Amino acid sequence: MTVAMRTSKGWFAGLVVAAALGSGEAAQGQEMRPRAAQPAPEIPLSERLAELVPTCLACHGEDGVPNYAESPIVDGQNEGYLFVQLRDYKNGARKHEAMNEIVKDLSRQDLRELAAYFAARPWPRVDQPPPEDGSIDVERLLAEGQCRECHGADFLGDGTMPRLAGQLTSYLASTMRAFKLKERTNNAAMGSLLDTFSDEEIEAIARYLGAL
Amino acid sequence: MERKTVLLRFAAVLAGASIASLASSETHAQTIKGTHLPADLRIVTQRMLDLAEGDGNNFLHPNHNYKQTRFYPNAQINTANVRRLRPAWLFQVDVRESLETTPIVVDGVMYVTTAYNHVYAIDAATGEQIWHYKHRIGPITAYCCGPNNRGAAVYDDLLYMGTLDAKLVALDAKTGKLVWETQVADPELGYSETMAPVVVENKVLIGTSGGEYGIRGFLKAFDAKTGRLLWTFYTTPENSVGVWATKDATGKDLRRDIAKEKEILAKIGDPYRWLGGPVWQTPAVDRVRRKVFFVVGNPAPPLDDSQRPGDNLYTNSLVAIDLDTGRYHCHLQYVPHDRWDMDAVSPPVLLDAPDETGKIVPAVLHAGKTGYVYVHRREDCSLIRYSEPIVPQENMWAPPTPEGTRMAPGANGGVGWSPVAVHPGLGLVYALAIHQPMTFHLQSSPYPGGKLWLGGAFRVSPADEHWGALVAVDYRTGAIRWEVKTPQPLLGGALATAGGLVFFGEGNGRFNAVDAATGARLWSFQAGAGVNAPPASYTVDGKQYIAVAAGGSAQLDFKRGNAIIAFTLVE
């Protein structure tokens, strides 16, 4: 894993070359630009946010489309979820070398403002292919995993439950695998729910959700 | 529009239920005085709330009255004419997500809540909207089974609703404007509000959801005028260990390893701080004895007992506390040291029932996820009897394993959150039952600080057949009188009426009326989305209506919708 350099002014665009954010397992480093999205509209930034946000955009994308396959879309994600993940990176409940380092000195107020800022940006549309017609019955897997109970009928989540619909397929697959392997441990229930799913089934679910 | 409240006489229908008849005439003596415009809403007095049992005009409590009988004392719609029941109007809420709300009706004005905490006031005769309130939900919410809300409470000129971000809000019932709000608990620690509160003597009583999040459950009383906290009863006492019970309330072996639990206790101490024990359905209030009866949900985490030695008091229990002080009165634990999410949740019902000697005593009834209907003495919570199993029971109580242990009932019940209804004249209770066996998988994890904490996973076994049933149980004997099978598990609630009918909905969109005495199907309507909410009834301008929400269910993933439908008789 490439570790970004930290200068006296904090994390900078050098981070672009760092590990993909989000799932906690080794980064693939591959580029993720499924299609050029519309530039995200300008949302006025406080002085503090103006200082913090560029670091985020380096991986999560200026226009909301992440620059790396395993960095999640955070623009338009649910505010409560973003806050709790940032909090978990800060307190170490969610492990990711770069994210843990980036948020470690941020205050709770910083995390709240960052969450509110990114939640207010529009969710970018990325065109991702649905699962190929095949032997895996995704609807059955979604029922078995009780996915809609928390993530909602349309997988838009709410509050501290993340939106899955239209999230990067590559990120979804890697974070579900990380849950299953207990590498991502900041929601143990997800680990248990995914316990019996094969990698192929996880991939099929990820593709289904990514294409929504 | 001027509206007359009509005096309805139910004495003949309620033959043998003299108290209810008396109550109904008193109510009408009161309500007949006024005529009411929606914008000039009449104040809901404590006396009206007390006399709701005999009130054939309004539907003032989520379960109709403080006893929670859900027996509506108007016989205008009855077994002879129910085939002529048709939609009078259909109201569409702005949110297409689970509807678990019971409409509350006050003098021709209906109040409904929705998923994500919207509230609507609707003209109950025409379906026209009077006002709409949308709670601004904070960013932090944690709830396990859908963004649900089960209804409002009304008192004086205020309407009360619990919110997903664990607040209690009071709205002006005339305008829908926020009057006050108070934080009931911290949503970041897994607390949320989905239940309908109950108001009594200027106190708003509300519990909490969060049994899957390692909360410490409670029932709290807030001042109805100001929102000030008056008292808190924690459902997990500081000594939650209990008596190391080896059997459930019906004598079944719980297969506990008590020696191991004692070792754990010596190591980690009493687990009461995150032991769960939510109160997520509305309590019953015994106005004579000044006691509040409620049921308490599962211990946390539901599947993994390795961090919660002891009986886990008062999880999975019927509990009674003092209305004035919130102090403990009595309890009975159905499933000590639960490992199957067998939380007690269907709202308890106060009624009179024969004890073992045949003497009629004040009793309280609860329909369990276990598949039993339990009847207790109100005096000390002790069990008088339990029914025949109303659903198949298989492999109880085989402990969860990493590979998964199959057991029936599954974690949704038996009887889930659905309120039952009672027909006092027939001595029957009507329960919405679920047959949905599950495998219970164990996987230990530490307290996650407000996150979903299951200690493993529940899996619906796809090989099994799942179904539902409306089951009529004679609460005087515990015998099943009749049952109506349905193709899907039932979740929603029942309403019995003096017209000899029982109304209930299904996940496939059917809303049904059956004969209360025999279970014969008399009427059905296809609502187009899951009818997974408890029905209500009311009367405006001398016309009786049946109302129900059709919004589906997040919990069982039944088709979502957004309709509130009111039915009345056509000529």
Coordinates of N, CA and C in Angstrom, one line a residue, chain B residues 25-213:
Chain B
S25 N -72.6 5.5 27.0 CA -73.6 6.5 27.2 C -73.0 7.8 27.8
E26 N -72.1 7.6 28.7 CA -71.4 8.8 29.3 C -70.7 9.5 28.3
T27 N -69.9 8.8 27.4 CA -69.1 9.5 26.4 C -70.0 10.3 25.5
H28 N -71.1 9.7 25.1 CA -72.0 10.4 24.2 C -72.7 11.6 24.8
A29 N -73.0 11.4 26.1 CA -73.5 12.6 26.8 C -72.6 13.8 26.7
Q30 N -71.3 13.4 26.6 CA -70.3 14.5 26.5 C -70.2 15.0 25.0
T31 N -70.0 14.0 24.1 CA -69.7 14.5 22.8 C -70.8 15.0 22.0
I32 N -72.1 14.7 22.4 CA -73.2 15.2 21.6 C -73.4 16.7 21.8
K33 N -72.8 17.3 22.8 CA -73.0 18.7 23.0 C -72.5 19.6 21.8
G34 N -71.4 19.2 21.2 CA -70.7 20.1 20.3 C -70.9 19.7 18.8
T35 N -70.7 20.6 18.0 CA -70.5 20.3 16.6 C -69.2 20.9 16.2
H36 N -68.5 20.3 15.3 CA -67.1 20.6 15.2 C -66.7 20.7 13.8
L37 N -65.9 21.7 13.6 CA -65.2 21.9 12.3 C -63.8 21.4 12.5
P38 N -63.2 20.9 11.4 CA -61.8 20.4 11.6 C -60.9 21.5 12.1
A39 N -61.1 22.7 11.7 CA -60.3 23.8 12.2 C -60.6 24.3 13.6
D40 N -61.7 23.8 14.1 CA -62.1 24.2 15.4 C -62.2 22.9 16.3
L41 N -61.1 22.2 16.3 CA -61.0 20.9 16.9 C -61.3 21.0 18.4
R42 N -62.1 20.1 18.8 CA -62.5 20.0 20.2 C -61.4 19.4 21.0
I43 N -61.2 19.9 22.2 CA -60.2 19.4 23.0 C -60.4 18.0 23.5
V44 N -59.4 17.2 23.5 CA -59.5 15.8 24.0 C -59.3 15.8 25.5
T45 N -60.3 15.5 26.2 CA -60.1 15.6 27.7 C -59.7 14.2 28.2
Q46 N -59.2 14.3 29.5 CA -58.9 13.0 30.1 C -60.1 12.1 30.2
R47 N -61.2 12.7 30.4 CA -62.5 12.0 30.5 C -62.8 11.2 29.2
M48 N -62.6 11.9 28.1 CA -62.8 11.3 26.8 C -61.9 10.1 26.7
L49 N -60.6 10.3 27.0 CA -59.6 9.2 26.9 C -60.0 8.0 27.8
D50 N -60.5 8.4 29.0 CA -60.9 7.3 30.0 C -62.1 6.5 29.4
L51 N -63.0 7.2 28.7 CA -64.3 6.6 28.3 C -64.2 6.0 26.9
A52 N -63.0 6.0 26.3 CA -62.8 5.6 24.9 C -63.3 4.2 24.6
E53 N -63.3 3.3 25.6 CA -63.8 2.0 25.4 C -65.2 1.9 24.9
G54 N -66.0 2.8 25.3 CA -67.4 2.8 24.9 C -67.7 3.9 23.8
D55 N -66.7 4.5 23.3 CA -66.8 5.6 22.4 C -66.9 5.1 20.9
G56 N -68.1 5.1 20.4 CA -68.4 4.6 19.1 C -68.2 5.7 18.0
N57 N -67.8 6.9 18.4 CA -67.6 7.9 17.4 C -66.1 8.1 17.0
N58 N -65.3 8.2 18.1 CA -63.9 8.5 17.9 C -63.0 7.2 18.0
F59 N -61.8 7.4 17.6 CA -60.8 6.3 17.9 C -59.6 7.1 18.5
L60 N -59.6 7.2 19.8 CA -58.7 8.1 20.5 C -57.3 7.6 20.9
H61 N -57.2 6.3 21.0 CA -56.0 5.6 21.4 C -55.5 4.7 20.2
P62 N -54.2 4.5 20.1 CA -53.7 3.6 19.1 C -54.4 2.2 19.1
N63 N -54.7 1.8 20.3 CA -55.4 0.5 20.4 C -56.8 0.7 21.0
H64 N -57.4 1.8 20.6 CA -58.8 2.3 20.9 C -59.0 2.7 22.3
N65 N -58.4 2.1 23.3 CA -58.7 2.5 24.7 C -57.5 2.1 25.6
Y66 N -57.5 2.5 26.8 CA -56.4 2.3 27.7 C -56.1 0.8 27.9
K67 N -57.2 0.0 27.8 CA -57.1 -1.4 28.0 C -56.5 -2.1 26.8
Q68 N -56.5 -1.4 25.7 CA -56.0 -1.9 24.4 C -56.7 -3.1 23.8
T69 N -58.0 -3.1 24.0 CA -58.8 -4.2 23.5 C -59.1 -4.2 22.0
R70 N -58.9 -3.0 21.4 CA -59.2 -2.9 20.0 C -60.6 -3.5 19.6
F71 N -61.6 -3.3 20.5 CA -62.9 -3.7 20.3 C -63.8 -2.5 20.1
Y72 N -64.3 -2.3 18.8 CA -64.9 -1.0 18.5 C -66.4 -1.2 18.7
P73 N -67.0 -0.4 19.6 CA -68.4 -0.6 20.0 C -69.5 -0.1 19.1
N74 N -69.3 -0.2 17.8 CA -70.3 0.3 16.9 C -70.7 -0.9 16.0
A75 N -72.0 -1.1 15.9 CA -72.4 -2.3 15.1 C -73.0 -2.0 13.8
Q76 N -72.9 -0.7 13.3 CA -73.5 -0.4 12.1 C -73.0 -1.2 10.9
I77 N -71.7 -1.4 10.9 CA -71.1 -2.3 9.9 C -71.1 -3.6 10.6
N78 N -71.8 -4.6 10.0 CA -71.9 -5.9 10.8 C -71.9 -7.1 9.8
T79 N -72.0 -8.2 10.4 CA -71.9 -9.5 9.6 C -73.0 -9.5 8.5
A80 N -74.1 -8.9 8.7 CA -75.2 -9.0 7.7 C -74.9 -8.0 6.5
N81 N -74.2 -6.9 6.7 CA -74.1 -6.0 5.6 C -72.7 -5.7 5.2
V82 N -71.7 -6.4 5.7 CA -70.3 -6.0 5.4 C -70.0 -6.2 4.0
R83 N -70.8 -7.0 3.3 CA -70.5 -7.2 1.8 C -70.7 -5.9 1.1
R84 N -71.4 -5.0 1.7 CA -71.6 -3.7 1.0 C -70.6 -2.6 1.4
L85 N -69.5 -3.1 2.0 CA -68.4 -2.2 2.4 C -67.6 -1.8 1.2
R86 N -67.4 -0.5 1.0 CA -66.7 0.0 -0.2 C -65.8 1.2 0.3
P87 N -64.8 1.5 -0.5 CA -64.0 2.7 -0.2 C -64.8 3.9 -0.2
A88 N -64.7 4.7 0.8 CA -65.3 6.1 0.8 C -64.4 7.1 0.3
W89 N -63.1 6.9 0.6 CA -62.1 7.8 0.1 C -60.7 7.1 0.3
L90 N -59.8 7.6 -0.5 CA -58.4 7.1 -0.4 C -57.5 8.3 -0.3
F91 N -56.6 8.4 0.7 CA -55.7 9.5 0.9 C -54.3 9.0 0.6
Q92 N -53.5 9.7 -0.1 CA -52.1 9.3 -0.4 C -51.2 10.2 0.3
V93 N -50.3 9.5 1.2 CA -49.3 10.3 1.9 C -48.1 10.4 0.9
D94 N -47.2 11.3 1.3 CA -46.1 11.7 0.4 C -45.0 10.7 0.5
V95 N -45.0 9.8 1.4 CA -43.9 8.8 1.6 C -44.4 7.4 1.2
R96 N -43.7 6.8 0.3 CA -44.0 5.5 -0.1 C -43.0 4.5 0.6
E97 N -43.4 4.2 1.8 CA -42.6 3.3 2.6 C -43.6 2.7 3.7
S98 N -43.1 1.6 4.4 CA -44.0 0.9 5.3 C -44.9 1.9 6.1
L99 N -46.2 1.5 6.1 CA -47.1 2.2 7.0 C -47.5 1.2 8.1
E100 N -47.2 1.6 9.3 CA -47.6 0.7 10.5 C -48.5 1.5 11.4
T101 N -49.1 2.6 10.9 CA -49.8 3.5 11.8 C -51.2 3.1 12.0
T102 N -51.7 3.4 13.2 CA -53.2 3.3 13.4 C -53.8 4.7 13.3
P103 N -54.7 4.9 12.5 CA -55.4 6.3 12.4 C -56.0 6.6 13.8
I104 N -55.8 7.8 14.2 CA -56.5 8.3 15.4 C -57.6 9.3 14.9
V105 N -58.8 9.2 15.4 CA -59.9 10.0 14.9 C -60.5 10.7 16.1
V106 N -60.6 12.1 16.0 CA -61.2 12.9 17.0 C -62.2 13.8 16.3
D107 N -63.5 13.5 16.6 CA -64.6 14.4 16.1 C -64.4 14.6 14.6
G108 N -64.3 13.6 13.8 CA -64.3 13.7 12.4 C -63.0 14.2 11.8
V109 N -61.9 14.3 12.6 CA -60.6 14.6 12.1 C -59.7 13.4 12.3
M110 N -59.1 12.9 11.3 CA -58.2 11.8 11.4 C -56.7 12.2 11.4
Y111 N -55.9 11.6 12.2 CA -54.5 11.9 12.3 C -53.7 10.6 11.9
V112 N -52.9 10.7 10.9 CA -52.1 9.5 10.6 C -50.6 9.9 10.6
T113 N -49.8 9.0 11.0 CA -48.3 9.2 10.9 C -47.8 8.3 9.8
T114 N -46.6 8.5 9.3 CA -46.0 7.7 8.2 C -44.6 7.4 8.5
A115 N -44.0 6.5 7.7 CA -42.6 6.3 7.8 C -41.9 7.7 7.7
Y116 N -40.7 7.8 8.3 CA -40.0 9.1 8.3 C -40.7 10.2 8.9
N117 N -41.7 9.9 9.8 CA -42.3 10.9 10.7 C -43.0 12.1 10.0
H118 N -43.8 11.8 9.1 CA -44.8 12.8 8.6 C -46.0 12.6 9.4
V119 N -46.8 13.6 9.6 CA -48.1 13.5 10.2 C -49.1 14.3 9.3
Y120 N -50.3 13.7 9.1 CA -51.4 14.3 8.4 C -52.6 14.4 9.2
A121 N -53.3 15.5 9.1 CA -54.7 15.7 9.6 C -55.6 15.6 8.4
I122 N -56.6 14.8 8.4 CA -57.4 14.6 7.3 C -58.9 14.7 7.7
D123 N -59.7 15.2 6.9 CA -61.1 15.2 7.1 C -61.6 13.7 7.0
A124 N -62.1 13.2 8.1 CA -62.3 11.7 8.2 C -63.6 11.3 7.3
A125 N -64.4 12.3 6.9 CA -65.5 12.0 6.1 C -65.2 12.1 4.6
T126 N -64.3 13.0 4.3 CA -64.0 13.2 2.8 C -62.6 12.8 2.4
G127 N -61.7 12.7 3.3 CA -60.3 12.4 2.9 C -59.5 13.6 2.5
E128 N -60.1 14.8 2.7 CA -59.4 16.0 2.3 C -58.3 16.3 3.4
Q129 N -57.1 16.7 2.9 CA -56.1 17.1 3.8 C -56.4 18.4 4.6
I130 N -56.1 18.4 5.9 CA -56.3 19.6 6.7 C -54.9 20.2 6.9
W131 N -54.0 19.4 7.4 CA -52.6 19.9 7.5 C -51.6 18.7 7.3
H132 N -50.4 19.1 7.1 CA -49.3 18.1 6.9 C -48.1 18.6 7.7
Y133 N -47.5 17.8 8.5 CA -46.3 18.1 9.3 C -45.2 17.1 8.9
K134 N -44.0 17.6 8.7 CA -42.9 16.8 8.4 C -41.8 17.0 9.4
H135 N -41.5 16.0 10.2 CA -40.4 16.2 11.2 C -39.1 16.3 10.4
R136 N -38.3 17.2 10.9 CA -37.0 17.4 10.3 C -36.1 16.4 11.1
I137 N -35.8 15.2 10.5 CA -35.1 14.2 11.2 C -33.6 14.6 11.1
G138 N -32.9 14.5 12.3 CA -31.5 14.8 12.4 C -30.7 13.7 11.6
P139 N -29.4 14.0 11.4 CA -28.6 13.1 10.5 C -28.4 11.7 11.1
I140 N -28.4 11.6 12.5 CA -28.1 10.4 13.1 C -29.4 9.6 13.4
T141 N -29.6 8.5 12.8 CA -30.7 7.6 13.2 C -30.2 6.2 13.1
A142 N -30.7 5.4 13.9 CA -30.4 3.9 13.9 C -31.6 3.1 14.2
Y143 N -32.1 2.4 13.2 CA -33.3 1.6 13.5 C -33.1 0.3 12.6
C144 N -33.7 -0.8 13.1 CA -33.4 -2.1 12.5 C -34.2 -2.5 11.4
C145 N -35.6 -2.0 11.4 CA -36.5 -2.8 10.6 C -37.5 -1.9 9.8
G146 N -36.9 -0.8 9.3 CA -37.7 0.1 8.5 C -37.9 1.4 9.3
P147 N -38.1 2.5 8.5 CA -38.3 3.8 9.1 C -39.7 4.1 9.6
N148 N -40.1 3.2 10.5 CA -41.5 3.1 10.8 C -42.0 4.0 11.9
N149 N -43.3 4.2 11.9 CA -43.9 4.9 13.0 C -45.3 4.3 13.2
R150 N -45.7 4.0 14.4 CA -46.9 3.3 14.6 C -48.1 4.2 15.1
G151 N -47.9 5.5 15.1 CA -49.0 6.3 15.4 C -48.8 7.4 16.4
A152 N -49.8 8.2 16.6 CA -49.8 9.3 17.4 C -50.7 9.1 18.7
A153 N -50.5 10.0 19.6 CA -51.4 10.1 20.8 C -52.0 11.5 20.8
V154 N -53.2 11.7 21.3 CA -53.8 13.0 21.4 C -54.2 13.3 22.8
Y155 N -54.1 14.5 23.2 CA -54.6 14.9 24.5 C -54.7 16.4 24.5
D156 N -55.8 16.9 25.1 CA -56.0 18.4 25.1 C -56.0 18.9 23.6
D157 N -55.2 19.9 23.3 CA -55.2 20.3 21.9 C -53.9 19.9 21.3
L158 N -53.2 18.9 21.8 CA -51.9 18.5 21.3 C -51.9 17.1 20.7
L159 N -51.0 16.9 19.8 CA -50.8 15.6 19.2 C -49.3 15.2 19.5
Y160 N -49.0 14.0 19.8 CA -47.7 13.6 20.2 C -47.2 12.4 19.3
M161 N -45.9 12.6 18.9 CA -45.3 11.5 18.0 C -43.9 11.3 18.5
G162 N -43.4 10.1 18.5 CA -42.0 9.8 18.7 C -41.4 9.8 17.3
T163 N -40.0 10.1 17.3 CA -39.4 10.2 16.0 C -38.2 9.3 15.8
L164 N -37.8 9.0 14.6 CA -36.7 8.1 14.3 C -35.4 8.6 15.0
D165 N -35.2 9.9 15.1 CA -34.0 10.5 15.8 C -34.3 10.6 17.3
A166 N -35.2 9.8 17.8 CA -35.4 9.6 19.2 C -35.8 10.9 20.0
K167 N -36.7 11.6 19.3 CA -37.3 12.7 20.0 C -38.8 12.5 20.2
L168 N -39.4 13.2 21.0 CA -40.8 13.3 21.2 C -41.3 14.7 20.8
V169 N -42.2 14.7 19.9 CA -42.7 16.1 19.4 C -44.1 16.2 19.8
A170 N -44.5 17.4 20.2 CA -45.9 17.8 20.4 C -46.3 18.8 19.4
L171 N -47.4 18.5 18.7 CA -47.9 19.4 17.6 C -49.2 20.0 18.1
D172 N -49.5 21.2 17.6 CA -50.9 21.8 17.7 C -51.8 21.0 16.9
A173 N -52.8 20.3 17.5 CA -53.6 19.4 16.7 C -54.5 20.2 15.7
K174 N -54.7 21.5 15.9 CA -55.5 22.2 14.9 C -54.7 22.7 13.7
T175 N -53.4 22.9 13.9 CA -52.6 23.5 12.8 C -51.5 22.6 12.3
G176 N -51.1 21.7 13.2 CA -49.9 20.9 12.8 C -48.6 21.6 13.1
K177 N -48.6 22.7 13.8 CA -47.4 23.5 14.1 C -46.7 22.8 15.4
L178 N -45.4 22.8 15.3 CA -44.7 22.3 16.5 C -44.8 23.1 17.7
V179 N -45.2 22.5 18.8 CA -45.3 23.3 20.1 C -44.1 23.0 20.9
W180 N -43.7 21.8 21.1 CA -42.4 21.5 21.8 C -41.8 20.2 21.3
E181 N -40.5 20.1 21.5 CA -39.9 18.8 21.2 C -38.9 18.5 22.2
T182 N -38.7 17.2 22.5 CA -37.7 16.9 23.5 C -36.9 15.7 23.1
Q183 N -35.6 15.6 23.4 CA -34.8 14.4 23.1 C -35.1 13.3 24.1
V184 N -35.6 12.2 23.6 CA -35.9 11.1 24.6 C -34.6 10.4 24.9
A185 N -33.8 10.1 23.9 CA -32.5 9.4 24.2 C -31.6 9.7 23.0
D186 N -30.3 9.2 23.1 CA -29.3 9.6 22.1 C -29.3 8.6 20.9
P187 N -29.7 9.1 19.7 CA -29.7 8.2 18.6 C -28.4 7.6 18.2
E188 N -27.3 8.3 18.5 CA -26.0 7.8 18.2 C -25.7 6.6 19.0
L189 N -26.4 6.3 20.1 CA -26.2 5.1 20.8 C -27.2 4.0 20.5
G190 N -28.0 4.3 19.4 CA -28.9 3.2 18.9 C -30.3 3.4 19.3
Y191 N -30.7 4.5 19.9 CA -32.1 4.7 20.3 C -32.9 5.3 19.1
S192 N -34.1 4.8 19.0 CA -35.0 5.5 18.0 C -36.4 5.3 18.6
E193 N -37.4 6.1 18.0 CA -38.8 6.0 18.5 C -39.6 5.6 17.3
T194 N -40.3 4.5 17.4 CA -41.3 4.0 16.4 C -42.7 3.8 17.0
M195 N -42.8 3.7 18.3 CA -44.1 3.3 18.9 C -45.0 4.5 19.0
A196 N -46.3 4.3 19.1 CA -47.2 5.3 19.4 C -47.2 5.5 20.9
P197 N -47.0 6.8 21.4 CA -47.0 7.0 22.8 C -48.5 6.9 23.4
V198 N -48.6 6.9 24.7 CA -49.9 7.0 25.3 C -49.9 8.2 26.3
V199 N -51.0 8.9 26.4 CA -51.1 10.0 27.3 C -52.1 9.7 28.3
V200 N -51.7 10.0 29.6 CA -52.6 9.8 30.7 C -52.3 10.8 31.8
E201 N -53.3 11.5 32.3 CA -53.1 12.4 33.4 C -51.9 13.4 33.1
N202 N -51.9 14.0 32.0 CA -50.9 14.9 31.6 C -49.5 14.4 31.5
K203 N -49.4 13.0 31.4 CA -48.1 12.4 31.2 C -48.1 11.7 29.8
V204 N -47.1 11.9 29.1 CA -46.9 11.2 27.8 C -45.9 10.1 28.1
L205 N -46.4 8.8 27.9 CA -45.5 7.7 28.2 C -45.0 7.2 26.9
I206 N -43.7 7.0 26.9 CA -43.0 6.5 25.6 C -41.8 5.7 26.0
G207 N -41.6 4.6 25.3 CA -40.5 3.7 25.5 C -39.4 4.0 24.5
T208 N -38.8 3.0 23.9 CA -37.8 3.2 22.9 C -37.6 1.9 22.1
S209 N -37.1 2.0 20.9 CA -36.7 0.9 20.1 C -35.1 0.9 20.2
G210 N -34.5 -0.2 19.8 CA -33.1 -0.3 19.8 C -32.5 -1.6 20.4
G211 N -33.4 -2.6 20.5 CA -33.0 -3.9 21.1 C -31.8 -4.5 20.3
E212 N -31.7 -4.1 19.1 CA -30.6 -4.7 18.2 C -29.4 -3.8 18.2
Y213 N -29.4 -2.8 19.1 CA -28.3 -1.8 19.1 C -27.6 -1.7 20.5

